Coordinates of C-alpha atoms (C1' of nucleotides) in Angstrom, one line a residue:
Chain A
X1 CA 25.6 43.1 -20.4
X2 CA 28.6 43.2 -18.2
X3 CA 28.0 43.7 -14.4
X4 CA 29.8 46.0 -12.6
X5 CA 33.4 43.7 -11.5
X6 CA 33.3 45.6 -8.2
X7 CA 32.8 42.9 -4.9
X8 CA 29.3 41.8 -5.1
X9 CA 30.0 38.6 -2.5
X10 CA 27.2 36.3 -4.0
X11 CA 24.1 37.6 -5.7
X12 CA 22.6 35.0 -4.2
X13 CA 23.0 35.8 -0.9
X14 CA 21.6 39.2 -2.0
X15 CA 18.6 37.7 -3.2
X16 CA 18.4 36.0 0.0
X17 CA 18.3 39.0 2.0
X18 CA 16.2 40.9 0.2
X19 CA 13.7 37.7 0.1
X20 CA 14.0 37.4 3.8
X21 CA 13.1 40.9 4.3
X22 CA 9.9 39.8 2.0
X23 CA 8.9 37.5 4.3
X24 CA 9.3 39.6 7.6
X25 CA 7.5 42.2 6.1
X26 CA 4.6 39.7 5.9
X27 CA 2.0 37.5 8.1
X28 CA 2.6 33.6 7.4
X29 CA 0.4 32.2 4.7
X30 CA 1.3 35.4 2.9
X31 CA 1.8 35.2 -0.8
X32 CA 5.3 37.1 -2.1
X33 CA 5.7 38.1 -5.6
X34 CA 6.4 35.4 -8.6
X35 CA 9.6 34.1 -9.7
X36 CA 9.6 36.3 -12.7
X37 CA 8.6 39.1 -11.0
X38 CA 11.0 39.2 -8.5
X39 CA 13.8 38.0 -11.0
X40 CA 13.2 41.3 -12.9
X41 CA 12.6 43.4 -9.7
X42 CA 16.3 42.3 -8.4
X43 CA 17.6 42.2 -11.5
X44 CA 18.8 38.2 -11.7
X45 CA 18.2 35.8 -14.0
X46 CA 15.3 33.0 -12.7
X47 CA 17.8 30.1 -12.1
X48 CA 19.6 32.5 -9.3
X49 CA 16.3 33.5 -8.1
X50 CA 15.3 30.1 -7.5
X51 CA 18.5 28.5 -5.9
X52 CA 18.3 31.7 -3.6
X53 CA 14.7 31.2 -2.8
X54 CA 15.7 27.0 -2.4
X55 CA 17.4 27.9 0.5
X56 CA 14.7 29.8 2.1
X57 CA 12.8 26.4 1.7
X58 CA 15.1 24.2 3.0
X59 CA 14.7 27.0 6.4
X60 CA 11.3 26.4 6.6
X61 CA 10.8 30.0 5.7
X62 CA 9.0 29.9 2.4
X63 CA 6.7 27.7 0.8
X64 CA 6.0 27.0 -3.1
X65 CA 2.7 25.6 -4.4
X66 CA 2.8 24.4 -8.0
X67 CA 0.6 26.5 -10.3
X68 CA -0.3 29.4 -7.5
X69 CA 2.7 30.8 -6.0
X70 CA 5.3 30.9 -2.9
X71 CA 3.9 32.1 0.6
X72 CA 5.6 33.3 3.9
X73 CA 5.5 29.1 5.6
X74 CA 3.2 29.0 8.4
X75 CA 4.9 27.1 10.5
X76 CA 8.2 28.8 11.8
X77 CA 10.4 26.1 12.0
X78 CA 11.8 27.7 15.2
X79 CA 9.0 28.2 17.3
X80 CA 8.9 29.6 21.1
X81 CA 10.7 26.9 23.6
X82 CA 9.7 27.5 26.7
X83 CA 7.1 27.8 29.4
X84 CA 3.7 29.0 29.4
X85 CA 3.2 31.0 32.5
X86 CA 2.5 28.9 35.4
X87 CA 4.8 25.4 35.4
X88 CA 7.3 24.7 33.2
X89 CA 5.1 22.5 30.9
X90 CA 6.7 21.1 28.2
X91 CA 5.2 21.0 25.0
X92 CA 3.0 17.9 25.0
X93 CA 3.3 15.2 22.5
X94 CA 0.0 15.3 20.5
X95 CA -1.6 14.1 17.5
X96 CA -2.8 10.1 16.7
X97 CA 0.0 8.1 15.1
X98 CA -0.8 5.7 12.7
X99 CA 1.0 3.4 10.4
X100 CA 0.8 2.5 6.7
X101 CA 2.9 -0.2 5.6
X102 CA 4.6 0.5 2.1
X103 CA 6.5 -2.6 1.3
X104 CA 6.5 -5.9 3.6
X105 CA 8.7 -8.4 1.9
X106 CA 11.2 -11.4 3.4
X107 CA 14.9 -10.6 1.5
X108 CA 18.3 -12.2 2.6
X109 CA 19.8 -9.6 5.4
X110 CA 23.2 -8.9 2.8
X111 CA 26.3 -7.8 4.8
X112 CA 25.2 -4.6 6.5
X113 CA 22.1 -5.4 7.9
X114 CA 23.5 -8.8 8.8
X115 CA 26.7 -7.2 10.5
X116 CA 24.2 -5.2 12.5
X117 CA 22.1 -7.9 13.9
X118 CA 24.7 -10.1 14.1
X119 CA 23.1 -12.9 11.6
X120 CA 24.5 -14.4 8.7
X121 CA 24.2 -12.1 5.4
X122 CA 22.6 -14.9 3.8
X123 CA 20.0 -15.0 7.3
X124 CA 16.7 -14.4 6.2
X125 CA 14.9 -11.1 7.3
X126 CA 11.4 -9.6 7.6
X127 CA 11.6 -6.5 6.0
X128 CA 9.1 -4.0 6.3
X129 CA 9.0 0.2 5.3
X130 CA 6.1 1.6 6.4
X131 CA 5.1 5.5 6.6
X132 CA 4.3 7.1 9.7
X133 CA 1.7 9.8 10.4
X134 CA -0.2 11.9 12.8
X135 CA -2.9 12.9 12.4
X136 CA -3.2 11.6 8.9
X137 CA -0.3 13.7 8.0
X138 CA 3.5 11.8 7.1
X139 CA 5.8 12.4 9.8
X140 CA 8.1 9.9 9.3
X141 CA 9.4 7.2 6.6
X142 CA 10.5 4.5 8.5
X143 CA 12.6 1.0 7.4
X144 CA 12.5 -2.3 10.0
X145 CA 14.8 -5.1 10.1
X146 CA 13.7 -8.3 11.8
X147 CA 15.6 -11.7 11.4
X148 CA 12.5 -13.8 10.2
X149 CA 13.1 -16.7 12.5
X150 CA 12.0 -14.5 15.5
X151 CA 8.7 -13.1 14.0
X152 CA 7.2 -16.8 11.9
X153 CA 3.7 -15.1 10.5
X154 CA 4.4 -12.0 10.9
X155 CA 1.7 -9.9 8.8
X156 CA 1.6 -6.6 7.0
X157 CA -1.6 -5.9 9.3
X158 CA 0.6 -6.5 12.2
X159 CA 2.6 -3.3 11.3
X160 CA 0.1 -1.1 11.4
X161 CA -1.8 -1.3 14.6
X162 CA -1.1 -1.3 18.2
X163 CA 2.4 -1.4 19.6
X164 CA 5.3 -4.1 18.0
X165 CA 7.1 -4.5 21.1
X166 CA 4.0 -5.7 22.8
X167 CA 3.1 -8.1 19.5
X168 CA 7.1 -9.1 19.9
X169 CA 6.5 -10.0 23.6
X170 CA 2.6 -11.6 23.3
X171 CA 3.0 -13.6 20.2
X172 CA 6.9 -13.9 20.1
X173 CA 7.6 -14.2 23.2
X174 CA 10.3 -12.0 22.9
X175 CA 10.8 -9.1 25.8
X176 CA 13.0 -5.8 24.5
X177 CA 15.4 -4.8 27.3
X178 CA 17.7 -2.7 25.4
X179 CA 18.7 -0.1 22.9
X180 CA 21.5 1.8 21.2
X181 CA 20.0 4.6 18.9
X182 CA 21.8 7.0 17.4
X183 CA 20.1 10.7 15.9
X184 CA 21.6 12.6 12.9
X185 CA 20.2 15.0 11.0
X186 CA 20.5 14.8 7.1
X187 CA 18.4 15.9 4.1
X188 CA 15.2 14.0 2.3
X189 CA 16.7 12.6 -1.2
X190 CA 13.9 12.1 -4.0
X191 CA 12.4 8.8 -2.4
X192 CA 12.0 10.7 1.1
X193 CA 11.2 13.8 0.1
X194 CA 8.1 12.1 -1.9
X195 CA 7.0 9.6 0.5
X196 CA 6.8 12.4 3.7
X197 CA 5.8 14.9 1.5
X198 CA 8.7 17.4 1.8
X199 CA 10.7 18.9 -0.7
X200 CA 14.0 17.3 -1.8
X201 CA 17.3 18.6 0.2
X202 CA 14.4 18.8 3.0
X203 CA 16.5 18.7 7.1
X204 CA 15.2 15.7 8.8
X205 CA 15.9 13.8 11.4
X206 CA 18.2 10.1 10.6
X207 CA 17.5 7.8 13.6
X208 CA 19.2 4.4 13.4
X209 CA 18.3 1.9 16.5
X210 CA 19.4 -1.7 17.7
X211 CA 16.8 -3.4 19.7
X212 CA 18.1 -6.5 21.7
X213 CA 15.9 -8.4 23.6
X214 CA 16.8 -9.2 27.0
X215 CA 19.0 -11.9 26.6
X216 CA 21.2 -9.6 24.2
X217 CA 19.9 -11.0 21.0
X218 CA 19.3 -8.4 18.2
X219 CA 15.6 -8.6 17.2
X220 CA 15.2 -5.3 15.3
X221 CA 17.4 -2.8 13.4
X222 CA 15.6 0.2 12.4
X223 CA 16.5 3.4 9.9
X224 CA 14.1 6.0 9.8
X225 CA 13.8 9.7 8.7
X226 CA 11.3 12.1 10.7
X227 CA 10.9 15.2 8.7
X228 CA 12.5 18.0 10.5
X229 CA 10.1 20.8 9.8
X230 CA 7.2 19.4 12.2
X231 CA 9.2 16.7 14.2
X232 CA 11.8 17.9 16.9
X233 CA 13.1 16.4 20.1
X234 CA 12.0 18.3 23.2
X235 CA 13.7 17.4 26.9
X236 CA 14.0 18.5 30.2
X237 CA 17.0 18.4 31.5
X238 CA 17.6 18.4 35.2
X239 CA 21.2 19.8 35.8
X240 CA 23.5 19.3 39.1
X241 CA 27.0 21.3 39.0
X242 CA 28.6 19.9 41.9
X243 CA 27.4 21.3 45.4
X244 CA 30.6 20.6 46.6
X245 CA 33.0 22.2 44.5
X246 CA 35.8 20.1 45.9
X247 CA 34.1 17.2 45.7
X248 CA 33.8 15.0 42.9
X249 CA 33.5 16.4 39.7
X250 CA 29.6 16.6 38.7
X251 CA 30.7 16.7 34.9
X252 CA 29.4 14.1 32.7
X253 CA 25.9 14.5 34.6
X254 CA 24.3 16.3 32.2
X255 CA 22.7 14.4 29.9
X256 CA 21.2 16.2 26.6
X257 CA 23.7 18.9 26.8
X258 CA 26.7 18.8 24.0
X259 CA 29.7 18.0 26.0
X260 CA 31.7 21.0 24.9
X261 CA 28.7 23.3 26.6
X262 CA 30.2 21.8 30.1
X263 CA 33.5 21.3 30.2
X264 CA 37.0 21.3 28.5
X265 CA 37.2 17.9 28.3
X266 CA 35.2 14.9 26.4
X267 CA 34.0 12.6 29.5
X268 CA 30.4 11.9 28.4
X269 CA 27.9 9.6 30.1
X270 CA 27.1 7.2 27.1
X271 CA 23.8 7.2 29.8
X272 CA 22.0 9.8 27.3
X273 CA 22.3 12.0 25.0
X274 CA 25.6 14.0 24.2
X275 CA 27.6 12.1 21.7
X276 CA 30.6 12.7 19.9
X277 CA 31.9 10.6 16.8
X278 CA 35.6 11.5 16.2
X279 CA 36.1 11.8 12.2
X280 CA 37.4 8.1 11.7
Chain B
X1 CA 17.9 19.1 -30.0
X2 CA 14.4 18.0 -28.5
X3 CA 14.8 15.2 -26.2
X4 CA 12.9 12.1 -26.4
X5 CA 9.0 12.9 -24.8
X6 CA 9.3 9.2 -23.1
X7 CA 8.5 9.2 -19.3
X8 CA 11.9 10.2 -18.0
X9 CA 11.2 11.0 -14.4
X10 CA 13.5 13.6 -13.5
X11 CA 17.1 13.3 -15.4
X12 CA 18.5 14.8 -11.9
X13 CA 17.9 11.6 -10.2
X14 CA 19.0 9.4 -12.9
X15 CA 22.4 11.1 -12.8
X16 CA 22.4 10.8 -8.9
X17 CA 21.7 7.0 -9.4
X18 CA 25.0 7.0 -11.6
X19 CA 26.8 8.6 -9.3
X20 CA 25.7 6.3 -6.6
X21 CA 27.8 3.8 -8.5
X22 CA 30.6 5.3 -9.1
X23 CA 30.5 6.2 -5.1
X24 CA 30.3 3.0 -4.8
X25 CA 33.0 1.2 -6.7
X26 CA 35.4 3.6 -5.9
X27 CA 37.1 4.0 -2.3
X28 CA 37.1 6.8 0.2
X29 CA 39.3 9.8 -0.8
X30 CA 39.3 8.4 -4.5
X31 CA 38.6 11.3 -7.0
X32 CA 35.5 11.0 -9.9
X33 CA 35.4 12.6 -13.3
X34 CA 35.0 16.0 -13.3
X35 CA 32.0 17.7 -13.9
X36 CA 32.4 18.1 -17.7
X37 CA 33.3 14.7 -18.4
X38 CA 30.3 13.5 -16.7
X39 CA 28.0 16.2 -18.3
X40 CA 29.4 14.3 -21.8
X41 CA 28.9 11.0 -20.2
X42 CA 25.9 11.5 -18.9
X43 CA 24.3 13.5 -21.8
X44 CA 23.2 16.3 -19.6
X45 CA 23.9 20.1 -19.2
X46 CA 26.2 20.7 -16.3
X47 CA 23.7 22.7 -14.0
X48 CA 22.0 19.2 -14.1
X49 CA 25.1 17.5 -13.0
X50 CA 25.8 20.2 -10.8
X51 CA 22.1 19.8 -9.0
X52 CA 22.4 16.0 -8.6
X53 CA 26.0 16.4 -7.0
X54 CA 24.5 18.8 -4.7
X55 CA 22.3 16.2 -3.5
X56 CA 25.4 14.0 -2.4
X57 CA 27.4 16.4 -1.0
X58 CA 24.7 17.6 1.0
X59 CA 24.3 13.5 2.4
X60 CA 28.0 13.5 2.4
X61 CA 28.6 11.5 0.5
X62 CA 30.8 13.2 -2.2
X63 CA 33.3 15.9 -1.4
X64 CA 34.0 19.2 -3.8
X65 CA 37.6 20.7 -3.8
X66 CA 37.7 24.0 -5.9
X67 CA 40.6 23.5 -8.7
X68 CA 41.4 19.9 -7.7
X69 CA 38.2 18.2 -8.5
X70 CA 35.4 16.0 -6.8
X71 CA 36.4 13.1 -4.2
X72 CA 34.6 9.9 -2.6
X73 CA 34.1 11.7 1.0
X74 CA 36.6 10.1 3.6
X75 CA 34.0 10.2 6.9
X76 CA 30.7 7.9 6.1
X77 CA 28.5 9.9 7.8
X78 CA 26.3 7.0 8.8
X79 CA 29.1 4.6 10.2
X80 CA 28.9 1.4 12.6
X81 CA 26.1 2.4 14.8
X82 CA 26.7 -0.3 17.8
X83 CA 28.5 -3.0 19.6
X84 CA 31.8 -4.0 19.4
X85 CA 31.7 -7.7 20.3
X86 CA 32.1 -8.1 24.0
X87 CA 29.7 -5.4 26.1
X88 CA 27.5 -3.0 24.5
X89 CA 30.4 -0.6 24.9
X90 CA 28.4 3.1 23.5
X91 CA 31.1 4.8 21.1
X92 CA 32.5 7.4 23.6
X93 CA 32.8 11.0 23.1
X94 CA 36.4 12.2 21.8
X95 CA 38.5 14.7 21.6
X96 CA 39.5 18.2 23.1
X97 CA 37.2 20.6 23.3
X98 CA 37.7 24.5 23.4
X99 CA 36.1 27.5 22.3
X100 CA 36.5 30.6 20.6
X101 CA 34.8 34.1 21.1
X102 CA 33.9 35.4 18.0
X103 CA 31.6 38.3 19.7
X104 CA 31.3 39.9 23.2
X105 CA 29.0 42.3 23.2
X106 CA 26.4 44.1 25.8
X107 CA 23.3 44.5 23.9
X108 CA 19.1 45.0 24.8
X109 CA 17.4 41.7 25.2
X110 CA 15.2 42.7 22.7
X111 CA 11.4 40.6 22.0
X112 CA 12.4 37.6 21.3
X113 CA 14.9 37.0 23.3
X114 CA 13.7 39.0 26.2
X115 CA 10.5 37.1 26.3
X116 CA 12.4 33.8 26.3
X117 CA 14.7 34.8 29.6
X118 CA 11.1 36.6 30.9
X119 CA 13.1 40.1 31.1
X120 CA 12.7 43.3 29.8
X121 CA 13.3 43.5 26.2
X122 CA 15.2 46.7 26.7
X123 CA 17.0 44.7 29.8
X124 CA 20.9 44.6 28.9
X125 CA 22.2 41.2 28.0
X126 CA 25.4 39.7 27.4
X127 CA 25.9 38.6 23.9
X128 CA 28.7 35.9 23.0
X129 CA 28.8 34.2 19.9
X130 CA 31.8 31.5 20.1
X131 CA 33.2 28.6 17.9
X132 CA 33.4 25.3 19.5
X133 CA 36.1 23.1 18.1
X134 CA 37.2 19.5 18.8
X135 CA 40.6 18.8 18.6
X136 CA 40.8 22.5 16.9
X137 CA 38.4 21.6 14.0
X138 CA 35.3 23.2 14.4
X139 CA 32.3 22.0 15.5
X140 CA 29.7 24.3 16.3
X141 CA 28.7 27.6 16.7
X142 CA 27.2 28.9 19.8
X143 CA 25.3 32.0 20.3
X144 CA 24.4 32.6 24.3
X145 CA 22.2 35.4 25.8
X146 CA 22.3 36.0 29.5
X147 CA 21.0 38.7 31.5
X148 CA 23.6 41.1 31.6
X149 CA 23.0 42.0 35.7
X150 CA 23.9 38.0 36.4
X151 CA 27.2 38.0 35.3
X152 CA 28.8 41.8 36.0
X153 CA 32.0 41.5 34.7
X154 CA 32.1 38.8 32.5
X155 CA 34.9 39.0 30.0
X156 CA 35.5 37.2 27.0
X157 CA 38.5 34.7 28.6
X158 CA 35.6 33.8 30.7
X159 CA 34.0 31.9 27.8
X160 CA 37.1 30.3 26.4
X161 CA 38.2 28.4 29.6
X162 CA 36.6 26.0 31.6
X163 CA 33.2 25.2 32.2
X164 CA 30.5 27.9 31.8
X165 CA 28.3 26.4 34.7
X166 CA 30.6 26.2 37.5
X167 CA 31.7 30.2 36.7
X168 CA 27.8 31.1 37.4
X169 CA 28.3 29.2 40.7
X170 CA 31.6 30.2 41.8
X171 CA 31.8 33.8 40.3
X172 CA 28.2 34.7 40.4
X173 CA 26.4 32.7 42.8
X174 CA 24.0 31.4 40.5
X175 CA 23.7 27.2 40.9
X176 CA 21.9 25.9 37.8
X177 CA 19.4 23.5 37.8
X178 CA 16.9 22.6 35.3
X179 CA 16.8 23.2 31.6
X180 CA 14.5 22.5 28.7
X181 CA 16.2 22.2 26.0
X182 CA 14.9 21.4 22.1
X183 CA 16.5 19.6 18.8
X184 CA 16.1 20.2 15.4
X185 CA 17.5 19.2 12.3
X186 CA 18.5 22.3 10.0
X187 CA 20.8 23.4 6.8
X188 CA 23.1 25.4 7.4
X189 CA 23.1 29.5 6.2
X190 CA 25.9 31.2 4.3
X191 CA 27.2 32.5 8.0
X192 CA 26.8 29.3 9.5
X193 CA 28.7 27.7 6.8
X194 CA 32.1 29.4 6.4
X195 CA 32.4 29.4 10.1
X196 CA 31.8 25.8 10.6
X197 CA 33.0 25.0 7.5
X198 CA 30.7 22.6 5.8
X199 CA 29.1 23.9 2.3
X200 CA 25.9 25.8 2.7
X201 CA 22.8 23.8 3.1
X202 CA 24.5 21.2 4.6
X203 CA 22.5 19.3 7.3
X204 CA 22.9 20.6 11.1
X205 CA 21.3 20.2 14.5
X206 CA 19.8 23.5 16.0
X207 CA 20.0 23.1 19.5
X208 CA 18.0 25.6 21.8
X209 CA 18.3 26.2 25.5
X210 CA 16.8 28.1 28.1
X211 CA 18.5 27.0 31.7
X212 CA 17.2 28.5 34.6
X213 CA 18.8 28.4 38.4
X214 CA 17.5 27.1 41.7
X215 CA 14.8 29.5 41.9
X216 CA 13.3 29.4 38.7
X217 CA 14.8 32.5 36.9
X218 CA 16.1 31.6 33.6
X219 CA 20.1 32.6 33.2
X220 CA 20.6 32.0 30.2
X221 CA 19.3 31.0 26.6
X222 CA 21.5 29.2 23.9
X223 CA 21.1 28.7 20.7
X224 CA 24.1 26.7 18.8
X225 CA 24.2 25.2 15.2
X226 CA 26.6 21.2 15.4
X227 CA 27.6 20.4 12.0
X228 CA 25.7 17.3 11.0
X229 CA 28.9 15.4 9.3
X230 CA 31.1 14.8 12.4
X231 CA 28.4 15.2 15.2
X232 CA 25.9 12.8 16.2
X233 CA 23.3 12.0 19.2
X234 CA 23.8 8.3 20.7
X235 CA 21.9 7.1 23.4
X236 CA 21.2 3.7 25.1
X237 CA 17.7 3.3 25.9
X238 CA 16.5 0.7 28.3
X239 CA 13.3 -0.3 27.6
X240 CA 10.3 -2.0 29.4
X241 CA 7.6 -3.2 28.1
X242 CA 5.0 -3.7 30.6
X243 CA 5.8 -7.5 32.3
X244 CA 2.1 -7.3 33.0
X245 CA 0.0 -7.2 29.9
X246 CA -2.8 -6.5 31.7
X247 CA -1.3 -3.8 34.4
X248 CA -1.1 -0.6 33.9
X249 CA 0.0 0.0 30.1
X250 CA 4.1 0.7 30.1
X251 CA 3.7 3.4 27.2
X252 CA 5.2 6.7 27.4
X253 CA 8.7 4.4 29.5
X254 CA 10.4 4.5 26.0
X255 CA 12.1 8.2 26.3
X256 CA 14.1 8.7 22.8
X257 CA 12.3 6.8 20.7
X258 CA 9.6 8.3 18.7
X259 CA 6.0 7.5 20.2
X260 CA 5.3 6.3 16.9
X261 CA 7.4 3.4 17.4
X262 CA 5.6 2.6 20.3
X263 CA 1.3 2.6 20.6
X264 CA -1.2 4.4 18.5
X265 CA -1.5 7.1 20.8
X266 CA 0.8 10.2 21.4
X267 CA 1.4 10.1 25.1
X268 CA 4.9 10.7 25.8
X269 CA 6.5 11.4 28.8
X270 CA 7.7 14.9 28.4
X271 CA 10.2 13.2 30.4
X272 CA 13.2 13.1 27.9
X273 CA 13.3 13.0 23.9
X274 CA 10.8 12.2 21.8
X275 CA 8.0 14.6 21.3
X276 CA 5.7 16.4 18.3
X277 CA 5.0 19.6 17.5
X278 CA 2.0 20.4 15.9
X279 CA 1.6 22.6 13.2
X280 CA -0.1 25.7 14.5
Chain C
dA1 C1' -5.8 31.3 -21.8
dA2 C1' -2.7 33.1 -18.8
dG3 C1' 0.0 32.8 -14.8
dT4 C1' 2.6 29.9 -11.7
dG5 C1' 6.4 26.9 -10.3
dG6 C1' 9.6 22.7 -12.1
dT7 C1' 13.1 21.3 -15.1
dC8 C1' 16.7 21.6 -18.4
dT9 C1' 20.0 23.6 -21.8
dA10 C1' 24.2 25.8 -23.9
dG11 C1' 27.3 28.8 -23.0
dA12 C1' 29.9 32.3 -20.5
dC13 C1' 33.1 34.2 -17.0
dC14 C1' 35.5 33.8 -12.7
dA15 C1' 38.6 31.8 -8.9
dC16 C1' 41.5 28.2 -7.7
dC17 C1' 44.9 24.6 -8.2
dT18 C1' 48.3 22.0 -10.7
dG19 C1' 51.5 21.1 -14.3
Chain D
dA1 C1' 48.5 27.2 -19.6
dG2 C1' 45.0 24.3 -18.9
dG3 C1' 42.2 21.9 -15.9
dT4 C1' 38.8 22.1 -12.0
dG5 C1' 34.8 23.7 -9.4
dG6 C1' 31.7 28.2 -8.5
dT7 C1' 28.5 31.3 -10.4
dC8 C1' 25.3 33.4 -13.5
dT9 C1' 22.6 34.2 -17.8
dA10 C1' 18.7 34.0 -21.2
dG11 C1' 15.7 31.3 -22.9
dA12 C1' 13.0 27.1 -23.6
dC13 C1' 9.4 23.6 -22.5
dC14 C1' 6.5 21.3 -19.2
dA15 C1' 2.9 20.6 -15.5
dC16 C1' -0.3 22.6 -12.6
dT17 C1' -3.8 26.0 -11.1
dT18 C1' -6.9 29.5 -11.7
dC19 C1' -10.1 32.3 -14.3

DNA sequence: AAGTGGTCTAGACCACCTG
DNA sequence: AGGTGGTCTAGACCACTTC
């Protein structure tokens, strides 16, 4: 059968609508109608279906569940920012973290990790992946770096309770001072995606930090990926436009805001947040 | 033809492995073998091929070009995070920024939003949508709601020159000063992609705003989509774990770096970055 | 057993770019 | 014209869940 040639700009994006209308139509937890059903219903073949309702996943709109159906999510991914009457509370930071180490092994740093910490490639490094949670549930997959000679006896145990910049400093004697951390977001690949227990092509959250201690030594480099449908970075931000608008200019003193949001210009306090990388 | 039964777990990721290598032997910019080479190469169907090249477009890694072909991407979108030799020098922001206005419209707040800026939802608000570019290339999108009696004659020119902040002050007598402010990974939707241009589904950071003046009214909400490929957060933390081990415990100091990475608890100061939201 | 989502195939047509 | 990526189809088999 030949469809009609006329503009149809992406049956997908039809699909999508008429799937999002679906969903507002319905209270979260919700089930929606099956694959096939809908494929008939709209009049697509299941592979267009599915790549239609993919993206609805990767929004945090829709959930699947393997032999029962696809449900309106319950979690809006975008939930209400602001204040609750009175104050201007901020979301609290809840939950009970815990760790579970996945893989604790000593391997030879190799060129990037080496560049980072400023060892030799062929420098000896502790290197540990462990899974994050809260409340039981994976938040975060999370990679360590740690040249060996700073952390002699270091044990898996250690990884998983209490606070490693306090075991660095009590049984190290190492004091962190500093760090440079950068935040990206990006997308779970397969390993991710398993370990936090997202689907693949899932938004998270790519932090990368160097530790030094405080006389400038590296002591850690970490990679981790917070998923991004129940992890997000919440801040208050106290802003100060210039009281004297001939005095000196106040830009640059807004830390957490994208520089673009202030001013025609680029001057950003490497202080906080606000970052641009120029396309190399 | 029935394929071997064996354990193969998931032909999609053994392609992506493959491609992986050939990413990796080749250098930026350098094309790969099309798609129906690989499919032949490979010994899988070309939506198969198609799905695992997904994947590394979406981690940019691997750029599509419509008739030319498929290309090692040119930007690593994980590149040196930190210090070039002397200082600890924080890669600085670049570029020129400017905007376009895309939209200008007087609407009604509506629920959401009206509930956000604590208005009516049939109060009248001022509705710009505008593209942010660095150097001309865009970078965001921005969509901004503020209370339309705040800003009496705002016009479009308004939001394409200078900085947005100092016009409340000097043109409306509004002095901002506090803001809470949340970040989130996302994928980018159709809309968002051909105005940014990135592909669809390709990661992004969903900023949301709500700033509010001197005495506490909230001017204006914001919510603006940063392409994940060229933007990035980078932040220097100075840490300070407690010189007193037995004092008063230094948790909650770290702002920006998950609490996870810090003590088994999940105070944080709702200070800066770093906070969870639990699933309702 | 029957329904669901998860994966994969083989082939088709289109739009775009390069000779 | 011939290659490339972009989209879509119709159908198959599998794994999981529910009855």
């Amino acid at each position: 059968m030949v469809s009609e040639p006329g503009r149809s700009p992406l049956k997908r994006e039809r699909v999508r609508e008429h799937l999002m209308e679906l969903v507002e139509a319905r209270a979260p937890g919700d089930p929606i109608p099956s694959e096939r059903v809908l494929c008939e219903q709209l009049g697509v073949s299941r592979p267009t279906l599915r790549s239609a309702v993919d993206e609805l996943v990767a929004t945090g709109l829709l959930v699947r569940e393997h032999g029962r159906g696809m449900f309106v999510a319950r979690a809006k991914i975008t939930q209400e920012l602001a204040p609750d009457r009175d104050g201007h509370r901020l979301p609290q930071a809840s939950g009970t973290w815990a760790s579970r180490v996945l893989e604790f092994t000593t391997v030879r740093a190799g060129a990037r990790v080496g560049r980072r910490l400023r060892i030799s490639p062929a420098a000896e490094i502790a290197y540990i992946a462990r899974l994050r949670l809260v409340d039981g549930e994976p938040m975060a997959i999370e990679y360590l770096h740690v040249p060996a000679v700073l952390v002699p006896g270091l044990r898996p145990a250690d990884m998983e309770a209490g606070d490693f910049y306090e075991l660095l400093r009590d049984r190290h004697g190492l004091r962190v001072r500093e760090a440079v951390q950068s935040i990206e977001p990006t997308v779970t690949n397969e390993e991710e995606a398993r370990l936090i227990g997202v689907p693949v092509l899932s938004p998270a959250l790519l932090f990368e930090r160097l530790t030094c201690d405080d006389t400038g030594r590296p002591v850690e480099y970490v990679h981790s990926v917070y998923r991004g449908d129940r992890y997000r970075i919440v801040s208050r931000l106290t802003l100060d436009v210039a009281p004297d608008p001939a005095g000196r200019p106040a830009r640059g003193h807004h830390p957490g805001i994208p520089p673009g949001d202030l001013a025609g210009r680029g001057e950003v306090p490497a202080q906080m947040l606000g970052d641009v990388q120029p396309a190399p």
